């Protein structure tokens, strides 16, 4: 039996969910194209010029007629990548807060950790991250751990790599930002998939920077309540709370800092 082909720029797709991203979408897509030829943008019912801004670029734009949420946008992108027979998907938010130059680092980590979900964890320059976002992320990580039975660093990051077997999962019913949490949990429970985190830089609008970002669609209180309540209910339904807690304590986050510069 032949060894599986290594992941490369030619056999994965970059999926970019986009909702009213005319401010940064062109730069985001152009940067992604520098590294990867397969770029799929999901225009989730934008009411601005998001689609027009990238109409002349060599990318696939799939448009939802109305806003359906990030979960549905990712499902659309996953299905298209699977249809093309690609071996995985890299995800990138359309607001410019991720750097496309980090994507090859995530892919290299995916080759070092076959079958794992790779998360671009915002661990560098964390001081630039608003305190409320940092606390929200840590709370979300705690919730995810109860669903997966292991700890994940920056479980709320939208910059990830998903292997082919994960994007092929079809019974994930969660919507919105809960989808990104549920896909990690479903992959852990159904496939035994683990997450590995690669340190990336936190990028937010701040006083000493002239970079412009639109306000986040993520609502920390509302969305984290949805994510955490969803996970806690799953944990209670499966029972064995104390045993799960001890298991979580034994499995700290896996951080891949192999590449030069970390």
Tab-separated table of C-alpha atoms in Angstrom:
chain	number	residue	atom	x	y	z
A	1	UNK	CA	0.000	0.000	0.000
A	2	UNK	CA	1.469	3.348	-1.043
A	3	UNK	CA	2.146	6.123	1.442
A	4	UNK	CA	-0.423	8.955	1.420
A	5	UNK	CA	0.635	11.923	-0.655
A	6	UNK	CA	2.053	14.785	1.450
A	7	UNK	CA	-0.170	17.816	1.816
A	8	UNK	CA	0.852	20.640	-0.486
A	9	UNK	CA	-0.485	23.871	-1.946
A	10	UNK	CA	-1.862	21.920	-4.905
A	11	UNK	CA	-4.032	19.472	-2.977
A	12	UNK	CA	-5.704	21.666	-0.350
A	13	UNK	CA	-8.095	24.612	-0.572
A	14	UNK	CA	-8.250	27.887	1.305
A	15	UNK	CA	-11.868	28.537	2.344
A	16	UNK	CA	-12.752	32.124	3.290
A	17	UNK	CA	-16.210	32.821	4.783
A	18	UNK	CA	-17.101	36.452	4.085
A	19	UNK	CA	-19.928	38.660	5.314
A	20	UNK	CA	-19.734	42.353	4.364
A	21	UNK	CA	-15.941	42.328	4.042
A	22	UNK	CA	-15.399	44.965	1.336
A	23	UNK	CA	-12.868	46.731	3.578
A	24	UNK	CA	-10.258	43.937	3.502
A	25	UNK	CA	-11.473	41.032	1.354
A	26	UNK	CA	-9.390	41.815	-1.729
A	27	UNK	CA	-6.151	41.973	0.244
A	28	UNK	CA	-7.056	38.767	2.114
A	29	UNK	CA	-7.755	36.878	-1.127
A	30	UNK	CA	-4.709	38.223	-2.969
A	31	UNK	CA	-2.476	37.233	-0.044
A	32	UNK	CA	-3.968	33.714	0.017
A	33	UNK	CA	-3.404	33.348	-3.737
A	34	UNK	CA	0.309	34.007	-3.262
A	35	UNK	CA	0.568	30.655	-1.516
A	36	UNK	CA	-2.387	28.533	-2.689
A	37	UNK	CA	-4.105	28.226	-6.098
A	38	UNK	CA	-7.382	26.792	-4.765
A	39	UNK	CA	-9.182	29.643	-2.997
A	40	UNK	CA	-12.914	29.390	-2.292
A	41	UNK	CA	-14.760	32.453	-0.977
A	42	UNK	CA	-18.203	31.959	0.536
A	43	UNK	CA	-20.131	35.232	0.308
A	44	UNK	CA	-22.673	34.720	3.075
A	45	UNK	CA	-25.373	37.080	1.798
A	46	UNK	CA	-23.261	40.241	1.925
A	47	UNK	CA	-25.095	43.521	1.319
A	48	UNK	CA	-21.952	45.479	0.430
A	49	UNK	CA	-19.415	45.122	-2.422
A	50	UNK	CA	-17.673	42.012	-1.082
A	51	UNK	CA	-18.205	39.957	-4.258
A	52	UNK	CA	-17.456	42.894	-6.587
A	53	UNK	CA	-14.113	43.528	-4.882
A	54	UNK	CA	-12.767	40.131	-5.946
A	55	UNK	CA	-14.725	39.562	-9.176
A	56	UNK	CA	-11.574	39.743	-11.336
A	57	UNK	CA	-9.457	37.387	-9.198
A	58	UNK	CA	-8.925	33.684	-10.056
A	59	UNK	CA	-10.991	32.342	-7.163
A	60	UNK	CA	-14.275	30.483	-6.775
A	61	UNK	CA	-16.970	32.682	-5.225
A	62	UNK	CA	-19.994	30.816	-3.853
A	63	UNK	CA	-22.807	33.119	-2.784
A	64	UNK	CA	-25.580	32.509	-0.299
A	65	UNK	CA	-28.670	34.537	-1.269
A	66	UNK	CA	-29.088	35.569	2.372
A	67	UNK	CA	-27.045	35.428	5.541
A	68	UNK	CA	-26.934	31.843	6.806
A	69	UNK	CA	-24.125	32.076	9.342
A	70	UNK	CA	-20.490	31.063	9.516
A	71	UNK	CA	-21.298	27.411	10.095
A	72	UNK	CA	-23.270	27.137	6.881
A	73	UNK	CA	-20.579	29.064	4.988
A	74	UNK	CA	-17.934	26.608	6.162
A	75	UNK	CA	-20.143	23.652	5.223
A	76	UNK	CA	-20.482	25.069	1.720
A	77	UNK	CA	-16.725	25.466	1.399
A	78	UNK	CA	-16.032	22.003	2.840
A	79	UNK	CA	-18.462	20.397	0.411
A	80	UNK	CA	-16.833	22.135	-2.557
A	81	UNK	CA	-13.341	21.063	-1.471
A	82	UNK	CA	-14.551	17.468	-1.032
A	83	UNK	CA	-16.205	17.582	-4.454
A	84	UNK	CA	-12.843	18.546	-5.961
A	85	UNK	CA	-11.154	15.613	-4.239
A	86	UNK	CA	-8.800	17.809	-2.212
A	87	UNK	CA	-7.035	16.470	0.868
A	88	UNK	CA	-7.945	19.222	3.272
A	89	UNK	CA	-9.043	22.785	3.873
A	90	UNK	CA	-7.306	25.782	5.361
A	91	UNK	CA	-9.714	28.392	6.715
A	92	UNK	CA	-9.122	32.119	6.885
A	93	UNK	CA	-11.493	34.848	8.084
A	94	UNK	CA	-12.280	37.533	5.536
A	95	UNK	CA	-11.728	40.499	7.861
A	96	UNK	CA	-7.927	40.586	7.564
A	97	UNK	CA	-7.132	39.596	11.134
A	98	UNK	CA	-5.271	36.511	9.934
A	99	UNK	CA	-2.034	36.622	7.961
A	100	UNK	CA	-1.992	34.378	4.882
A	101	UNK	CA	1.756	33.907	5.343
A	102	UNK	CA	0.914	31.716	8.354
A	103	UNK	CA	-1.031	29.232	6.211
A	104	UNK	CA	2.061	27.372	4.925
A	105	UNK	CA	3.143	27.006	8.567
A	106	UNK	CA	-0.183	25.380	9.409
A	107	UNK	CA	0.154	23.068	6.416
A	108	UNK	CA	3.705	22.098	7.418
A	109	UNK	CA	2.395	21.269	10.889
A	110	UNK	CA	-0.382	19.169	9.332
A	111	UNK	CA	2.293	17.108	7.585
A	112	UNK	CA	4.122	16.677	10.888
A	113	UNK	CA	0.870	15.690	12.625
A	114	UNK	CA	-1.105	13.644	10.075
A	115	UNK	CA	-4.860	13.527	10.592
A	116	UNK	CA	-4.922	16.368	13.132
A	117	UNK	CA	-6.857	19.619	13.055
A	118	UNK	CA	-4.280	22.413	13.117
A	119	UNK	CA	-5.255	25.681	14.804
A	120	UNK	CA	-3.492	28.999	14.308
A	121	UNK	CA	-3.409	29.966	17.973
A	122	UNK	CA	-3.127	33.683	18.738
A	123	UNK	CA	-0.316	33.269	21.248
A	124	UNK	CA	2.126	35.856	19.907
A	125	UNK	CA	1.769	39.494	20.987
A	126	UNK	CA	-1.210	38.580	23.130
A	127	UNK	CA	-0.935	41.956	24.871
A	128	UNK	CA	-2.506	43.508	21.759
A	129	UNK	CA	-5.585	41.330	22.175
A	130	UNK	CA	-8.422	43.109	24.023
A	131	UNK	CA	-8.750	41.754	27.560
A	132	UNK	CA	-12.392	40.779	27.095
A	133	UNK	CA	-11.485	38.758	23.983
A	134	UNK	CA	-8.631	37.014	25.771
A	135	UNK	CA	-10.865	36.048	28.688
A	136	UNK	CA	-13.578	34.935	26.282
A	137	UNK	CA	-11.101	32.750	24.412
A	138	UNK	CA	-9.859	31.121	27.609
A	139	UNK	CA	-13.433	30.429	28.695
A	140	UNK	CA	-14.164	28.919	25.276
A	141	UNK	CA	-11.067	26.701	25.545
A	142	UNK	CA	-12.368	25.382	28.863
A	143	UNK	CA	-15.710	24.544	27.271
A	144	UNK	CA	-14.133	22.799	24.280
A	145	UNK	CA	-12.028	20.648	26.614
A	146	UNK	CA	-15.192	19.202	28.153
A	147	UNK	CA	-16.392	18.193	24.721
A	148	UNK	CA	-13.131	16.710	23.405
A	149	UNK	CA	-11.644	15.386	26.683
A	150	UNK	CA	-8.370	17.179	25.921
A	151	UNK	CA	-7.214	20.803	26.093
A	152	UNK	CA	-6.998	23.041	23.027
A	153	UNK	CA	-5.087	26.330	22.745
A	154	UNK	CA	-7.210	29.102	21.187
A	155	UNK	CA	-10.217	27.011	20.227
A	156	UNK	CA	-11.978	30.154	18.924
A	157	UNK	CA	-9.437	30.926	16.193
A	158	UNK	CA	-10.851	30.880	12.670
A	159	UNK	CA	-7.473	30.114	11.079
A	160	UNK	CA	-7.272	26.328	10.877
A	161	UNK	CA	-6.433	23.282	8.814
A	162	UNK	CA	-9.033	20.510	8.564
A	163	UNK	CA	-8.023	17.141	7.036
A	164	UNK	CA	-10.203	15.490	4.385
A	165	UNK	CA	-11.852	13.040	6.789
A	166	UNK	CA	-12.993	15.920	9.017
A	167	UNK	CA	-14.474	18.067	6.244
A	168	UNK	CA	-16.326	14.935	5.085
A	169	UNK	CA	-18.323	14.764	8.355
A	170	UNK	CA	-21.938	15.459	7.468
A	171	UNK	CA	-23.915	15.185	10.729
A	172	UNK	CA	-22.773	18.402	12.427
A	173	UNK	CA	-25.988	20.312	13.047
A	174	UNK	CA	-24.590	23.319	14.941
A	175	UNK	CA	-24.751	26.736	13.294
A	176	UNK	CA	-22.911	30.041	13.519
A	177	UNK	CA	-19.721	30.112	15.571
A	178	UNK	CA	-20.890	27.004	17.450
A	179	UNK	CA	-20.141	25.015	14.284
A	180	UNK	CA	-16.389	25.545	14.659
A	181	UNK	CA	-16.568	24.197	18.207
A	182	UNK	CA	-18.809	21.300	17.277
A	183	UNK	CA	-16.674	20.160	14.348
A	184	UNK	CA	-13.687	19.812	16.724
A	185	UNK	CA	-15.817	17.833	19.189
A	186	UNK	CA	-17.402	15.649	16.498
A	187	UNK	CA	-13.993	14.894	14.993
A	188	UNK	CA	-12.640	13.914	18.430
A	189	UNK	CA	-15.559	11.624	19.215
A	190	UNK	CA	-16.167	10.065	15.812
A	191	UNK	CA	-12.646	9.935	14.375
A	192	UNK	CA	-10.355	10.266	17.379
A	193	UNK	CA	-8.967	13.465	15.840
A	194	UNK	CA	-6.782	15.696	17.999
A	195	UNK	CA	-5.947	19.391	17.675
A	196	UNK	CA	-2.451	20.835	17.416
A	197	UNK	CA	-1.915	24.584	17.815
A	198	UNK	CA	0.633	26.631	15.876
A	199	UNK	CA	1.464	30.043	17.411
A	200	UNK	CA	0.404	33.006	15.269
A	201	UNK	CA	0.237	36.718	15.958
A	202	UNK	CA	-2.783	38.444	17.485
A	203	UNK	CA	-3.903	41.230	15.149
A	204	UNK	CA	-6.385	43.806	16.412
A	205	UNK	CA	-6.938	47.482	15.830
A	206	UNK	CA	-4.965	49.400	18.428
A	207	UNK	CA	-3.761	52.916	19.111
A	208	UNK	CA	-0.259	52.440	17.688
A	209	UNK	CA	-1.444	50.799	14.436
A	210	UNK	CA	-3.050	52.285	11.341
A	211	UNK	CA	-4.536	48.937	10.227
A	212	UNK	CA	-8.313	49.051	9.867
A	213	UNK	CA	-10.574	46.131	10.808
A	214	UNK	CA	-14.339	46.041	10.764
A	215	UNK	CA	-16.100	45.296	14.070
A	216	UNK	CA	-16.075	41.556	14.769
A	217	UNK	CA	-19.189	39.507	14.004
A	218	UNK	CA	-18.299	37.462	17.099
A	219	UNK	CA	-20.315	38.582	20.131
A	220	UNK	CA	-18.351	37.307	23.148
A	221	UNK	CA	-21.207	37.013	25.649
A	222	UNK	CA	-23.887	35.771	23.274
A	223	UNK	CA	-21.757	33.468	21.139
A	224	UNK	CA	-19.713	32.038	24.005
A	225	UNK	CA	-22.934	31.331	25.895
A	226	UNK	CA	-24.217	29.411	22.864
A	227	UNK	CA	-20.932	27.522	22.461
A	228	UNK	CA	-20.399	26.700	26.135
A	229	UNK	CA	-24.007	25.805	26.937
A	230	UNK	CA	-24.012	23.511	23.922
A	231	UNK	CA	-20.841	21.772	25.106
A	232	UNK	CA	-21.872	21.552	28.768
A	233	UNK	CA	-25.163	19.915	27.774
A	234	UNK	CA	-23.212	17.382	25.719
A	235	UNK	CA	-20.931	16.689	28.678
A	236	UNK	CA	-23.865	16.240	31.077
A	237	UNK	CA	-25.632	13.981	28.611
A	238	UNK	CA	-22.590	11.697	28.426
A	239	UNK	CA	-22.091	11.734	32.204
A	240	UNK	CA	-18.895	10.677	34.050
A	241	UNK	CA	-18.072	14.330	34.811
A	242	UNK	CA	-15.308	13.630	37.329
A	243	UNK	CA	-13.646	11.069	35.045
A	244	UNK	CA	-13.767	13.535	32.158
A	245	UNK	CA	-12.203	16.243	34.337
A	246	UNK	CA	-9.290	13.971	35.267
A	247	UNK	CA	-8.808	13.034	31.610
A	248	UNK	CA	-8.693	16.700	30.595
A	249	UNK	CA	-6.045	17.448	33.226
A	250	UNK	CA	-3.827	14.728	31.740
A	251	UNK	CA	-3.983	16.122	28.196
A	252	UNK	CA	-2.661	19.707	27.983
A	253	UNK	CA	-2.697	21.585	24.657
A	254	UNK	CA	-0.236	20.430	21.995
A	255	UNK	CA	1.743	23.433	20.716
A	256	UNK	CA	3.797	22.970	17.547
A	257	UNK	CA	6.624	25.530	17.581
A	258	UNK	CA	8.909	23.509	15.327
A	259	UNK	CA	9.348	26.090	12.573
A	260	UNK	CA	12.029	28.756	12.844
A	261	UNK	CA	10.873	31.993	14.424
A	262	UNK	CA	8.591	30.602	17.113
